[in-house]
Amino acid sequence: MEELDPQRIPQHIAVIMDGNGRWARRRGLPRLEGHRQGYKTLKSVVIAAAELNVKVLTAYTFSSENWRRPKAEVSGLMRLIRYAARAELDEMKRQGVRIIVSGRMHELPKSVQKQLDEDIKATAGNSRIILNIAVNYGGRVEIVDAARRAAEMVQRGEIEPAQIDEDLLSSLMYHPELPDPDLLIRTAGEMRISNFLLWQSAYTEFYVTQTLWPDFSREDLVAAIKDYQRRTRKFGAVVEQA
Ligand code: FPP
């Protein structure tokens, strides 16, 4: 397996797919062309991750802040997400990919919701790898949504405020059944979290590459996992304990 330790493959990889705009600009192309290429990259990365035995891939497709982008880019991204979700469904089924979504789906255009719902239902029986599409996703909003649900539980008399703890809040996140990400990959060089998986990434290993997302290849994925495998994870303890 390309010199990877099969015992230490990250179960859950999260990706911040940055650099689509720069990729396009360098070629004198419209920004949307970069996103289009980015979608093709995502497809190949999902397949590569499945082959490497990664169990969950979370892809930051559209953040709760991305609505601030120019209107044409927002609608272009929505069209692209809908298109990709329809065009790739058969291939995702063939590849054993289960599609799930994290984010406030109800705020998306109806046609996008409808297509994503169809993908979720049509792939619900697959188990080779989960593709978690983070769309209209914000880490803070996710925590707010969980806090609201906890408050409602208190209001209904189901729990006492003192019972609100880490385990309870974890169980109220969008997909509590997923393991926390082991590895977070960010392309295009920026060293920030950008409101991604704030709750879940407490002990996630970060890997930042200068490569722009549309250029990110299977080899880059393997390099990121190799780097991850050289790390010692301590989860707040000392090495001997961990
Ligand atoms: C960040 O690059 C990328 C995004 C905001 C969109 C990510 C979307 C895709 C990769 C394609 C859509 C995916 C699916 C599932 C169809 P940027 O625009 O911020 O790049 P820049 O920093 O170079 O301008």
PDB file of N, CA and C in Angstrom, residues 58-159:
ATOM      1  N   THR A  58     -14.880  13.678   5.043  1.00  0.00           N
ATOM      2  CA  THR A  58     -15.768  14.837   5.146  1.00  0.00           C
ATOM      3  C   THR A  58     -15.199  15.955   4.285  1.00  0.00           C
ATOM      4  N   ALA A  59     -15.983  16.450   3.342  1.00  0.00           N
ATOM      5  CA  ALA A  59     -15.509  17.462   2.391  1.00  0.00           C
ATOM      6  C   ALA A  59     -16.258  18.777   2.606  1.00  0.00           C
ATOM      7  N   TYR A  60     -15.503  19.846   2.827  1.00  0.00           N
ATOM      8  CA  TYR A  60     -16.085  21.170   3.088  1.00  0.00           C
ATOM      9  C   TYR A  60     -16.449  21.796   1.734  1.00  0.00           C
ATOM     10  N   THR A  61     -17.697  21.647   1.365  1.00  0.00           N
ATOM     11  CA  THR A  61     -18.135  22.029   0.030  1.00  0.00           C
ATOM     12  C   THR A  61     -18.660  23.456  -0.025  1.00  0.00           C
ATOM     13  N   PHE A  62     -19.329  23.866   1.050  1.00  0.00           N
ATOM     14  CA  PHE A  62     -19.908  25.218   1.065  1.00  0.00           C
ATOM     15  C   PHE A  62     -20.127  25.595   2.526  1.00  0.00           C
ATOM     16  N   SER A  63     -19.480  26.671   2.956  1.00  0.00           N
ATOM     17  CA  SER A  63     -19.575  27.023   4.374  1.00  0.00           C
ATOM     18  C   SER A  63     -20.756  27.956   4.609  1.00  0.00           C
ATOM     19  N   SER A  64     -21.142  28.071   5.886  1.00  0.00           N
ATOM     20  CA  SER A  64     -22.253  28.970   6.210  1.00  0.00           C
ATOM     21  C   SER A  64     -21.874  30.426   5.919  1.00  0.00           C
ATOM     22  N   GLU A  65     -20.590  30.697   5.692  1.00  0.00           N
ATOM     23  CA  GLU A  65     -20.137  32.060   5.351  1.00  0.00           C
ATOM     24  C   GLU A  65     -20.040  32.268   3.835  1.00  0.00           C
ATOM     25  N   ASN A  66     -20.058  31.176   3.069  1.00  0.00           N
ATOM     26  CA  ASN A  66     -19.870  31.306   1.619  1.00  0.00           C
ATOM     27  C   ASN A  66     -21.015  32.038   0.910  1.00  0.00           C
ATOM     28  N   TRP A  67     -22.144  32.243   1.603  1.00  0.00           N
ATOM     29  CA  TRP A  67     -23.247  33.015   1.005  1.00  0.00           C
ATOM     30  C   TRP A  67     -22.806  34.449   0.712  1.00  0.00           C
ATOM     31  N   ARG A  68     -21.722  34.896   1.381  1.00  0.00           N
ATOM     32  CA  ARG A  68     -21.247  36.272   1.171  1.00  0.00           C
ATOM     33  C   ARG A  68     -20.507  36.442  -0.149  1.00  0.00           C
ATOM     34  N   ARG A  69     -20.256  35.365  -0.846  1.00  0.00           N
ATOM     35  CA  ARG A  69     -19.547  35.477  -2.135  1.00  0.00           C
ATOM     36  C   ARG A  69     -20.468  36.103  -3.177  1.00  0.00           C
ATOM     37  N   PRO A  70     -19.896  36.590  -4.301  1.00  0.00           N
ATOM     38  CA  PRO A  70     -20.755  37.169  -5.343  1.00  0.00           C
ATOM     39  C   PRO A  70     -21.887  36.207  -5.715  1.00  0.00           C
ATOM     40  N   LYS A  71     -23.053  36.821  -5.986  1.00  0.00           N
ATOM     41  CA  LYS A  71     -24.248  36.026  -6.254  1.00  0.00           C
ATOM     42  C   LYS A  71     -24.038  34.952  -7.328  1.00  0.00           C
ATOM     43  N   ALA A  72     -23.308  35.337  -8.384  1.00  0.00           N
ATOM     44  CA  ALA A  72     -23.112  34.399  -9.493  1.00  0.00           C
ATOM     45  C   ALA A  72     -22.282  33.195  -9.046  1.00  0.00           C
ATOM     46  N   GLU A  73     -21.324  33.440  -8.162  1.00  0.00           N
ATOM     47  CA  GLU A  73     -20.509  32.313  -7.694  1.00  0.00           C
ATOM     48  C   GLU A  73     -21.338  31.393  -6.787  1.00  0.00           C
ATOM     49  N   VAL A  74     -22.173  32.008  -5.933  1.00  0.00           N
ATOM     50  CA  VAL A  74     -23.016  31.194  -5.047  1.00  0.00           C
ATOM     51  C   VAL A  74     -23.957  30.324  -5.882  1.00  0.00           C
ATOM     52  N   SER A  75     -24.611  30.933  -6.864  1.00  0.00           N
ATOM     53  CA  SER A  75     -25.571  30.123  -7.635  1.00  0.00           C
ATOM     54  C   SER A  75     -24.827  29.105  -8.499  1.00  0.00           C
ATOM     55  N   GLY A  76     -23.646  29.469  -8.978  1.00  0.00           N
ATOM     56  CA  GLY A  76     -22.842  28.507  -9.749  1.00  0.00           C
ATOM     57  C   GLY A  76     -22.454  27.311  -8.886  1.00  0.00           C
ATOM     58  N   LEU A  77     -22.067  27.573  -7.644  1.00  0.00           N
ATOM     59  CA  LEU A  77     -21.692  26.468  -6.743  1.00  0.00           C
ATOM     60  C   LEU A  77     -22.895  25.587  -6.442  1.00  0.00           C
ATOM     61  N   MET A  78     -24.055  26.221  -6.220  1.00  0.00           N
ATOM     62  CA  MET A  78     -25.272  25.430  -5.949  1.00  0.00           C
ATOM     63  C   MET A  78     -25.601  24.534  -7.147  1.00  0.00           C
ATOM     64  N   ARG A  79     -25.499  25.123  -8.349  1.00  0.00           N
ATOM     65  CA  ARG A  79     -25.774  24.330  -9.567  1.00  0.00           C
ATOM     66  C   ARG A  79     -24.796  23.163  -9.674  1.00  0.00           C
ATOM     67  N   LEU A  80     -23.533  23.462  -9.357  1.00  0.00           N
ATOM     68  CA  LEU A  80     -22.500  22.428  -9.471  1.00  0.00           C
ATOM     69  C   LEU A  80     -22.746  21.297  -8.464  1.00  0.00           C
ATOM     70  N   ILE A  81     -23.118  21.664  -7.247  1.00  0.00           N
ATOM     71  CA  ILE A  81     -23.377  20.637  -6.226  1.00  0.00           C
ATOM     72  C   ILE A  81     -24.541  19.755  -6.671  1.00  0.00           C
ATOM     73  N   ARG A  82     -25.601  20.407  -7.183  1.00  0.00           N
ATOM     74  CA  ARG A  82     -26.764  19.632  -7.646  1.00  0.00           C
ATOM     75  C   ARG A  82     -26.379  18.724  -8.821  1.00  0.00           C
ATOM     76  N   TYR A  83     -25.635  19.308  -9.752  1.00  0.00           N
ATOM     77  CA  TYR A  83     -25.215  18.540 -10.929  1.00  0.00           C
ATOM     78  C   TYR A  83     -24.381  17.331 -10.519  1.00  0.00           C
ATOM     79  N   ALA A  84     -23.375  17.588  -9.671  1.00  0.00           N
ATOM     80  CA  ALA A  84     -22.455  16.514  -9.267  1.00  0.00           C
ATOM     81  C   ALA A  84     -23.204  15.434  -8.493  1.00  0.00           C
ATOM     82  N   ALA A  85     -24.122  15.864  -7.630  1.00  0.00           N
ATOM     83  CA  ALA A  85     -24.861  14.900  -6.816  1.00  0.00           C
ATOM     84  C   ALA A  85     -25.713  13.991  -7.703  1.00  0.00           C
ATOM     85  N   ARG A  86     -26.152  14.532  -8.842  1.00  0.00           N
ATOM     86  CA  ARG A  86     -26.951  13.708  -9.762  1.00  0.00           C
ATOM     87  C   ARG A  86     -26.033  12.866 -10.661  1.00  0.00           C
ATOM     88  N   ALA A  87     -25.017  13.539 -11.216  1.00  0.00           N
ATOM     89  CA  ALA A  87     -24.173  12.876 -12.223  1.00  0.00           C
ATOM     90  C   ALA A  87     -23.343  11.738 -11.635  1.00  0.00           C
ATOM     91  N   GLU A  88     -22.972  11.854 -10.362  1.00  0.00           N
ATOM     92  CA  GLU A  88     -22.072  10.851  -9.778  1.00  0.00           C
ATOM     93  C   GLU A  88     -22.788   9.770  -8.991  1.00  0.00           C
ATOM     94  N   LEU A  89     -24.104   9.875  -8.918  1.00  0.00           N
ATOM     95  CA  LEU A  89     -24.828   8.937  -8.040  1.00  0.00           C
ATOM     96  C   LEU A  89     -24.565   7.470  -8.401  1.00  0.00           C
ATOM     97  N   ASP A  90     -24.649   7.135  -9.687  1.00  0.00           N
ATOM     98  CA  ASP A  90     -24.443   5.734 -10.067  1.00  0.00           C
ATOM     99  C   ASP A  90     -23.042   5.259  -9.718  1.00  0.00           C
ATOM    100  N   GLU A  91     -22.063   6.117 -10.007  1.00  0.00           N
ATOM    101  CA  GLU A  91     -20.669   5.744  -9.704  1.00  0.00           C
ATOM    102  C   GLU A  91     -20.468   5.580  -8.189  1.00  0.00           C
ATOM    103  N   MET A  92     -21.077   6.462  -7.411  1.00  0.00           N
ATOM    104  CA  MET A  92     -20.953   6.356  -5.952  1.00  0.00           C
ATOM    105  C   MET A  92     -21.575   5.041  -5.464  1.00  0.00           C
ATOM    106  N   LYS A  93     -22.693   4.672  -6.088  1.00  0.00           N
ATOM    107  CA  LYS A  93     -23.325   3.394  -5.725  1.00  0.00           C
ATOM    108  C   LYS A  93     -22.381   2.236  -6.056  1.00  0.00           C
ATOM    109  N   ARG A  94     -21.812   2.289  -7.277  1.00  0.00           N
ATOM    110  CA  ARG A  94     -20.881   1.223  -7.699  1.00  0.00           C
ATOM    111  C   ARG A  94     -19.691   1.114  -6.762  1.00  0.00           C
ATOM    112  N   GLN A  95     -19.213   2.264  -6.294  1.00  0.00           N
ATOM    113  CA  GLN A  95     -18.010   2.291  -5.451  1.00  0.00           C
ATOM    114  C   GLN A  95     -18.301   1.981  -3.982  1.00  0.00           C
ATOM    115  N   GLY A  96     -19.560   1.771  -3.649  1.00  0.00           N
ATOM    116  CA  GLY A  96     -19.893   1.469  -2.253  1.00  0.00           C
ATOM    117  C   GLY A  96     -19.824   2.681  -1.347  1.00  0.00           C
ATOM    118  N   VAL A  97     -20.022   3.864  -1.922  1.00  0.00           N
ATOM    119  CA  VAL A  97     -19.949   5.113  -1.140  1.00  0.00           C
ATOM    120  C   VAL A  97     -21.317   5.428  -0.549  1.00  0.00           C
ATOM    121  N   ARG A  98     -21.352   5.667   0.726  1.00  0.00           N
ATOM    122  CA  ARG A  98     -22.580   6.143   1.363  1.00  0.00           C
ATOM    123  C   ARG A  98     -22.489   7.663   1.498  1.00  0.00           C
ATOM    124  N   ILE A  99     -23.482   8.370   0.983  1.00  0.00           N
ATOM    125  CA  ILE A  99     -23.467   9.832   1.028  1.00  0.00           C
ATOM    126  C   ILE A  99     -24.326  10.323   2.197  1.00  0.00           C
ATOM    127  N   ILE A 100     -23.743  11.208   2.999  1.00  0.00           N
ATOM    128  CA  ILE A 100     -24.505  11.895   4.037  1.00  0.00           C
ATOM    129  C   ILE A 100     -24.174  13.390   3.939  1.00  0.00           C
ATOM    130  N   VAL A 101     -24.949  14.207   4.607  1.00  0.00           N
ATOM    131  CA  VAL A 101     -24.753  15.660   4.521  1.00  0.00           C
ATOM    132  C   VAL A 101     -24.668  16.242   5.930  1.00  0.00           C
ATOM    133  N   SER A 102     -23.750  17.173   6.128  1.00  0.00           N
ATOM    134  CA  SER A 102     -23.691  17.939   7.377  1.00  0.00           C
ATOM    135  C   SER A 102     -23.930  19.400   7.057  1.00  0.00           C
ATOM    136  N   GLY A 103     -24.838  20.028   7.771  1.00  0.00           N
ATOM    137  CA  GLY A 103     -25.098  21.448   7.529  1.00  0.00           C
ATOM    138  C   GLY A 103     -26.583  21.713   7.557  1.00  0.00           C
ATOM    139  N   ARG A 104     -26.935  23.000   7.480  1.00  0.00           N
ATOM    140  CA  ARG A 104     -28.351  23.356   7.491  1.00  0.00           C
ATOM    141  C   ARG A 104     -28.936  23.169   6.100  1.00  0.00           C
ATOM    142  N   MET A 105     -29.331  21.923   5.836  1.00  0.00           N
ATOM    143  CA  MET A 105     -29.842  21.561   4.507  1.00  0.00           C
ATOM    144  C   MET A 105     -31.071  22.380   4.130  1.00  0.00           C
ATOM    145  N   HIS A 106     -31.927  22.666   5.141  1.00  0.00           N
ATOM    146  CA  HIS A 106     -33.213  23.313   4.846  1.00  0.00           C
ATOM    147  C   HIS A 106     -33.045  24.732   4.286  1.00  0.00           C
ATOM    148  N   GLU A 107     -31.842  25.319   4.403  1.00  0.00           N
ATOM    149  CA  GLU A 107     -31.632  26.663   3.847  1.00  0.00           C
ATOM    150  C   GLU A 107     -31.110  26.627   2.406  1.00  0.00           C
ATOM    151  N   LEU A 108     -30.886  25.435   1.881  1.00  0.00           N
ATOM    152  CA  LEU A 108     -30.384  25.316   0.505  1.00  0.00           C
ATOM    153  C   LEU A 108     -31.544  25.430  -0.479  1.00  0.00           C
ATOM    154  N   PRO A 109     -31.255  25.792  -1.741  1.00  0.00           N
ATOM    155  CA  PRO A 109     -32.323  25.784  -2.740  1.00  0.00           C
ATOM    156  C   PRO A 109     -33.002  24.411  -2.769  1.00  0.00           C
ATOM    157  N   LYS A 110     -34.324  24.433  -2.966  1.00  0.00           N
ATOM    158  CA  LYS A 110     -35.120  23.200  -2.904  1.00  0.00           C
ATOM    159  C   LYS A 110     -34.563  22.100  -3.815  1.00  0.00           C
ATOM    160  N   SER A 111     -34.145  22.496  -5.026  1.00  0.00           N
ATOM    161  CA  SER A 111     -33.694  21.479  -5.980  1.00  0.00           C
ATOM    162  C   SER A 111     -32.414  20.797  -5.502  1.00  0.00           C
ATOM    163  N   VAL A 112     -31.580  21.547  -4.784  1.00  0.00           N
ATOM    164  CA  VAL A 112     -30.345  20.966  -4.244  1.00  0.00           C
ATOM    165  C   VAL A 112     -30.693  20.000  -3.105  1.00  0.00           C
ATOM    166  N   GLN A 113     -31.601  20.445  -2.242  1.00  0.00           N
ATOM    167  CA  GLN A 113     -32.043  19.570  -1.144  1.00  0.00           C
ATOM    168  C   GLN A 113     -32.583  18.250  -1.678  1.00  0.00           C
ATOM    169  N   LYS A 114     -33.386  18.387  -2.750  1.00  0.00           N
ATOM    170  CA  LYS A 114     -34.061  17.221  -3.302  1.00  0.00           C
ATOM    171  C   LYS A 114     -33.033  16.208  -3.833  1.00  0.00           C
ATOM    172  N   GLN A 115     -32.041  16.718  -4.567  1.00  0.00           N
ATOM    173  CA  GLN A 115     -31.034  15.826  -5.138  1.00  0.00           C
ATOM    174  C   GLN A 115     -30.179  15.189  -4.038  1.00  0.00           C
ATOM    175  N   LEU A 116     -29.807  15.986  -3.048  1.00  0.00           N
ATOM    176  CA  LEU A 116     -28.992  15.434  -1.955  1.00  0.00           C
ATOM    177  C   LEU A 116     -29.783  14.370  -1.194  1.00  0.00           C
ATOM    178  N   ASP A 117     -31.076  14.648  -0.969  1.00  0.00           N
ATOM    179  CA  ASP A 117     -31.929  13.658  -0.299  1.00  0.00           C
ATOM    180  C   ASP A 117     -31.958  12.348  -1.072  1.00  0.00           C
ATOM    181  N   GLU A 118     -32.071  12.488  -2.395  1.00  0.00           N
ATOM    182  CA  GLU A 118     -32.108  11.283  -3.229  1.00  0.00           C
ATOM    183  C   GLU A 118     -30.803  10.491  -3.073  1.00  0.00           C
ATOM    184  N   ASP A 119     -29.671  11.207  -3.072  1.00  0.00           N
ATOM    185  CA  ASP A 119     -28.365  10.544  -2.932  1.00  0.00           C
ATOM    186  C   ASP A 119     -28.255   9.840  -1.578  1.00  0.00           C
ATOM    187  N   ILE A 120     -28.729  10.540  -0.543  1.00  0.00           N
ATOM    188  CA  ILE A 120     -28.644   9.979   0.817  1.00  0.00           C
ATOM    189  C   ILE A 120     -29.443   8.670   0.867  1.00  0.00           C
ATOM    190  N   LYS A 121     -30.659   8.720   0.315  1.00  0.00           N
ATOM    191  CA  LYS A 121     -31.520   7.528   0.361  1.00  0.00           C
ATOM    192  C   LYS A 121     -30.959   6.407  -0.496  1.00  0.00           C
ATOM    193  N   ALA A 122     -30.503   6.774  -1.701  1.00  0.00           N
ATOM    194  CA  ALA A 122     -30.061   5.743  -2.651  1.00  0.00           C
ATOM    195  C   ALA A 122     -28.773   5.056  -2.218  1.00  0.00           C
ATOM    196  N   THR A 123     -27.995   5.699  -1.327  1.00  0.00           N
ATOM    197  CA  THR A 123     -26.713   5.094  -0.938  1.00  0.00           C
ATOM    198  C   THR A 123     -26.720   4.627   0.519  1.00  0.00           C
ATOM    199  N   ALA A 124     -27.888   4.681   1.147  1.00  0.00           N
ATOM    200  CA  ALA A 124     -27.964   4.404   2.597  1.00  0.00           C
ATOM    201  C   ALA A 124     -27.476   2.997   2.949  1.00  0.00           C
ATOM    202  N   GLY A 125     -27.550   2.061   1.987  1.00  0.00           N
ATOM    203  CA  GLY A 125     -27.128   0.692   2.273  1.00  0.00           C
ATOM    204  C   GLY A 125     -25.638   0.459   2.061  1.00  0.00           C
ATOM    205  N   ASN A 126     -24.910   1.464   1.581  1.00  0.00           N
ATOM    206  CA  ASN A 126     -23.473   1.280   1.299  1.00  0.00           C
ATOM    207  C   ASN A 126     -22.632   1.452   2.556  1.00  0.00           C
ATOM    208  N   SER A 127     -21.501   0.740   2.582  1.00  0.00           N
ATOM    209  CA  SER A 127     -20.700   0.822   3.813  1.00  0.00           C
ATOM    210  C   SER A 127     -19.190   0.819   3.575  1.00  0.00           C
ATOM    211  N   ARG A 128     -18.759   0.906   2.302  1.00  0.00           N
ATOM    212  CA  ARG A 128     -17.305   0.866   2.081  1.00  0.00           C
ATOM    213  C   ARG A 128     -16.647   2.141   2.605  1.00  0.00           C
ATOM    214  N   ILE A 129     -17.251   3.291   2.281  1.00  0.00           N
ATOM    215  CA  ILE A 129     -16.765   4.575   2.787  1.00  0.00           C
ATOM    216  C   ILE A 129     -17.961   5.529   2.879  1.00  0.00           C
ATOM    217  N   ILE A 130     -17.912   6.419   3.851  1.00  0.00           N
ATOM    218  CA  ILE A 130     -18.934   7.470   3.963  1.00  0.00           C
ATOM    219  C   ILE A 130     -18.365   8.756   3.397  1.00  0.00           C
ATOM    220  N   LEU A 131     -19.078   9.364   2.460  1.00  0.00           N
ATOM    221  CA  LEU A 131     -18.727  10.716   2.006  1.00  0.00           C
ATOM    222  C   LEU A 131     -19.681  11.671   2.711  1.00  0.00           C
ATOM    223  N   ASN A 132     -19.133  12.438   3.624  1.00  0.00           N
ATOM    224  CA  ASN A 132     -19.931  13.394   4.389  1.00  0.00           C
ATOM    225  C   ASN A 132     -19.756  14.756   3.717  1.00  0.00           C
ATOM    226  N   ILE A 133     -20.785  15.209   3.024  1.00  0.00           N
ATOM    227  CA  ILE A 133     -20.696  16.479   2.297  1.00  0.00           C
ATOM    228  C   ILE A 133     -21.103  17.593   3.258  1.00  0.00           C
ATOM    229  N   ALA A 134     -20.140  18.440   3.621  1.00  0.00           N
ATOM    230  CA  ALA A 134     -20.452  19.575   4.486  1.00  0.00           C
ATOM    231  C   ALA A 134     -20.906  20.721   3.583  1.00  0.00           C
ATOM    232  N   VAL A 135     -22.188  21.009   3.637  1.00  0.00           N
ATOM    233  CA  VAL A 135     -22.744  22.026   2.744  1.00  0.00           C
ATOM    234  C   VAL A 135     -23.662  22.938   3.549  1.00  0.00           C
ATOM    235  N   ASN A 136     -23.481  24.241   3.369  1.00  0.00           N
ATOM    236  CA  ASN A 136     -24.076  25.225   4.285  1.00  0.00           C
ATOM    237  C   ASN A 136     -23.726  24.824   5.713  1.00  0.00           C
ATOM    238  N   TYR A 137     -22.465  24.478   5.880  1.00  0.00           N
ATOM    239  CA  TYR A 137     -21.964  24.000   7.162  1.00  0.00           C
ATOM    240  C   TYR A 137     -21.137  25.079   7.851  1.00  0.00           C
ATOM    241  N   GLY A 138     -21.345  25.241   9.147  1.00  0.00           N
ATOM    242  CA  GLY A 138     -20.475  26.079   9.974  1.00  0.00           C
ATOM    243  C   GLY A 138     -20.322  25.398  11.319  1.00  0.00           C
ATOM    244  N   GLY A 139     -19.100  25.342  11.805  1.00  0.00           N
ATOM    245  CA  GLY A 139     -18.843  24.688  13.084  1.00  0.00           C
ATOM    246  C   GLY A 139     -19.569  25.369  14.228  1.00  0.00           C
ATOM    247  N   ARG A 140     -19.581  26.712  14.217  1.00  0.00           N
ATOM    248  CA  ARG A 140     -20.264  27.418  15.300  1.00  0.00           C
ATOM    249  C   ARG A 140     -21.773  27.184  15.243  1.00  0.00           C
ATOM    250  N   VAL A 141     -22.307  27.230  14.029  1.00  0.00           N
ATOM    251  CA  VAL A 141     -23.752  26.997  13.871  1.00  0.00           C
ATOM    252  C   VAL A 141     -24.114  25.586  14.348  1.00  0.00           C
ATOM    253  N   GLU A 142     -23.255  24.627  14.049  1.00  0.00           N
ATOM    254  CA  GLU A 142     -23.527  23.252  14.494  1.00  0.00           C
ATOM    255  C   GLU A 142     -23.600  23.187  16.027  1.00  0.00           C
ATOM    256  N   ILE A 143     -22.676  23.895  16.686  1.00  0.00           N
ATOM    257  CA  ILE A 143     -22.678  23.904  18.156  1.00  0.00           C
ATOM    258  C   ILE A 143     -23.925  24.644  18.667  1.00  0.00           C
ATOM    259  N   VAL A 144     -24.287  25.745  18.003  1.00  0.00           N
ATOM    260  CA  VAL A 144     -25.506  26.482  18.372  1.00  0.00           C
ATOM    261  C   VAL A 144     -26.725  25.555  18.242  1.00  0.00           C
ATOM    262  N   ASP A 145     -26.802  24.835  17.129  1.00  0.00           N
ATOM    263  CA  ASP A 145     -27.945  23.929  16.925  1.00  0.00           C
ATOM    264  C   ASP A 145     -28.005  22.873  18.032  1.00  0.00           C
ATOM    265  N   ALA A 146     -26.839  22.361  18.419  1.00  0.00           N
ATOM    266  CA  ALA A 146     -26.796  21.340  19.483  1.00  0.00           C
ATOM    267  C   ALA A 146     -27.224  21.962  20.813  1.00  0.00           C
ATOM    268  N   ALA A 147     -26.734  23.182  21.094  1.00  0.00           N
ATOM    269  CA  ALA A 147     -27.073  23.844  22.361  1.00  0.00           C
ATOM    270  C   ALA A 147     -28.577  24.098  22.449  1.00  0.00           C
ATOM    271  N   ARG A 148     -29.156  24.509  21.326  1.00  0.00           N
ATOM    272  CA  ARG A 148     -30.609  24.735  21.304  1.00  0.00           C
ATOM    273  C   ARG A 148     -31.362  23.461  21.622  1.00  0.00           C
ATOM    274  N   ARG A 149     -30.924  22.375  21.039  1.00  0.00           N
ATOM    275  CA  ARG A 149     -31.627  21.106  21.281  1.00  0.00           C
ATOM    276  C   ARG A 149     -31.471  20.678  22.737  1.00  0.00           C
ATOM    277  N   ALA A 150     -30.304  20.948  23.317  1.00  0.00           N
ATOM    278  CA  ALA A 150     -30.108  20.627  24.741  1.00  0.00           C
ATOM    279  C   ALA A 150     -31.049  21.485  25.585  1.00  0.00           C
ATOM    280  N   ALA A 151     -31.167  22.771  25.238  1.00  0.00           N
ATOM    281  CA  ALA A 151     -32.063  23.670  25.989  1.00  0.00           C
ATOM    282  C   ALA A 151     -33.506  23.184  25.890  1.00  0.00           C
ATOM    283  N   GLU A 152     -33.880  22.717  24.706  1.00  0.00           N
ATOM    284  CA  GLU A 152     -35.246  22.196  24.536  1.00  0.00           C
ATOM    285  C   GLU A 152     -35.476  20.951  25.390  1.00  0.00           C
ATOM    286  N   MET A 153     -34.444  20.120  25.507  1.00  0.00           N
ATOM    287  CA  MET A 153     -34.572  18.921  26.353  1.00  0.00           C
ATOM    288  C   MET A 153     -34.782  19.324  27.811  1.00  0.00           C
ATOM    289  N   VAL A 154     -34.062  20.373  28.235  1.00  0.00           N
ATOM    290  CA  VAL A 154     -34.244  20.871  29.611  1.00  0.00           C
ATOM    291  C   VAL A 154     -35.662  21.392  29.764  1.00  0.00           C
ATOM    292  N   GLN A 155     -36.099  22.183  28.783  1.00  0.00           N
ATOM    293  CA  GLN A 155     -37.440  22.784  28.844  1.00  0.00           C
ATOM    294  C   GLN A 155     -38.534  21.722  28.943  1.00  0.00           C
ATOM    295  N   ARG A 156     -38.328  20.633  28.225  1.00  0.00           N
ATOM    296  CA  ARG A 156     -39.330  19.552  28.271  1.00  0.00           C
ATOM    297  C   ARG A 156     -39.207  18.697  29.538  1.00  0.00           C
ATOM    298  N   GLY A 157     -38.228  19.027  30.359  1.00  0.00           N
ATOM    299  CA  GLY A 157     -38.032  18.293  31.602  1.00  0.00           C
ATOM    300  C   GLY A 157     -37.359  16.940  31.410  1.00  0.00           C
ATOM    301  N   GLU A 158     -36.740  16.718  30.239  1.00  0.00           N
ATOM    302  CA  GLU A 158     -36.101  15.411  29.988  1.00  0.00           C
ATOM    303  C   GLU A 158     -34.759  15.291  30.692  1.00  0.00           C
ATOM    304  N   ILE A 159     -34.074  16.418  30.845  1.00  0.00           N
ATOM    305  CA  ILE A 159     -32.765  16.403  31.535  1.00  0.00           C
ATOM    306  C   ILE A 159     -32.656  17.631  32.439  1.00  0.00           C
TER     307      ILE A 159
END
